[in-house]
Amino acid sequence: MREVASNSEISSIHPLPDYVKPIHYAIKIMPLLKKDNWTYDGESDIEIQIKQKSNFLVLYAKNLEISDNITIENENGMHQSVNYKIDNETDFLTITFQEELSEGIHTLHLRYRGKVNDEAQGLYRSSYTDIYGENRDKYGHESLWVPKRDRPE
């Protein structure tokens, strides 16, 4: 179930809570570069260390549409999220699990969609003129194209 909140219970938290430490990001990005649909699909496995028990996690996820199928796994098994919220003011993604997550190493799995934009934020497109006068597209990225633990300054 997806909720979009403008005043969630975490909107006053800055920076993100520190009880979760990222260890490794495995990221797959599939650009969909159609003329009127500049988007990309993403899939991330984020290895994290949970330092205190909790039934929710908070990540930074600006301008991303998150899939409903968010899971977290450790040596004791896999848990499905029961809810998530995106706070439009802070861009915080809060993922809630029915069970309390134990301390230790876990792998968080998410799927999402983002927009390729022209603003040099996230995954973006730009163009330039080469030495022959031809207009060429180029693509770049800033760190806003994947859900993550840290928030850009």
CSV table of N, CA and C in Angstrom, one decimal, residues 20-26 46-49:
chain,number,residue,atom,x,y,z
A,20,VAL,N,20.6,3.1,11.0
A,20,VAL,CA,20.8,2.2,9.8
A,20,VAL,C,22.1,2.7,9.1
A,21,LYS,N,23.0,1.8,8.8
A,21,LYS,CA,24.2,2.2,8.1
A,21,LYS,C,24.3,1.4,6.8
A,22,PRO,N,24.4,2.0,5.7
A,22,PRO,CA,24.6,1.3,4.4
A,22,PRO,C,26.0,0.7,4.3
A,23,ILE,N,26.0,-0.5,3.8
A,23,ILE,CA,27.3,-1.2,3.6
A,23,ILE,C,27.6,-1.3,2.1
A,24,HIS,N,26.6,-1.7,1.3
A,24,HIS,CA,26.9,-1.9,-0.1
A,24,HIS,C,25.6,-1.7,-0.9
A,25,TYR,N,25.7,-1.0,-2.0
A,25,TYR,CA,24.5,-0.8,-3.0
A,25,TYR,C,24.8,-1.7,-4.2
A,26,ALA,N,23.9,-2.5,-4.6
A,26,ALA,CA,23.9,-3.2,-5.9
A,26,ALA,C,22.7,-2.6,-6.7
A,46,ILE,N,20.2,-3.2,-1.2
A,46,ILE,CA,21.0,-2.4,-0.3
A,46,ILE,C,21.4,-3.2,0.9
A,47,GLU,N,22.6,-3.5,1.1
A,47,GLU,CA,23.1,-4.2,2.3
A,47,GLU,C,23.2,-3.2,3.4
A,48,ILE,N,22.5,-3.4,4.5
A,48,ILE,CA,22.6,-2.4,5.6
A,48,ILE,C,22.8,-3.1,6.9
A,49,GLN,N,23.4,-2.3,7.8
A,49,GLN,CA,23.5,-2.8,9.2
A,49,GLN,C,22.5,-2.0,10.0
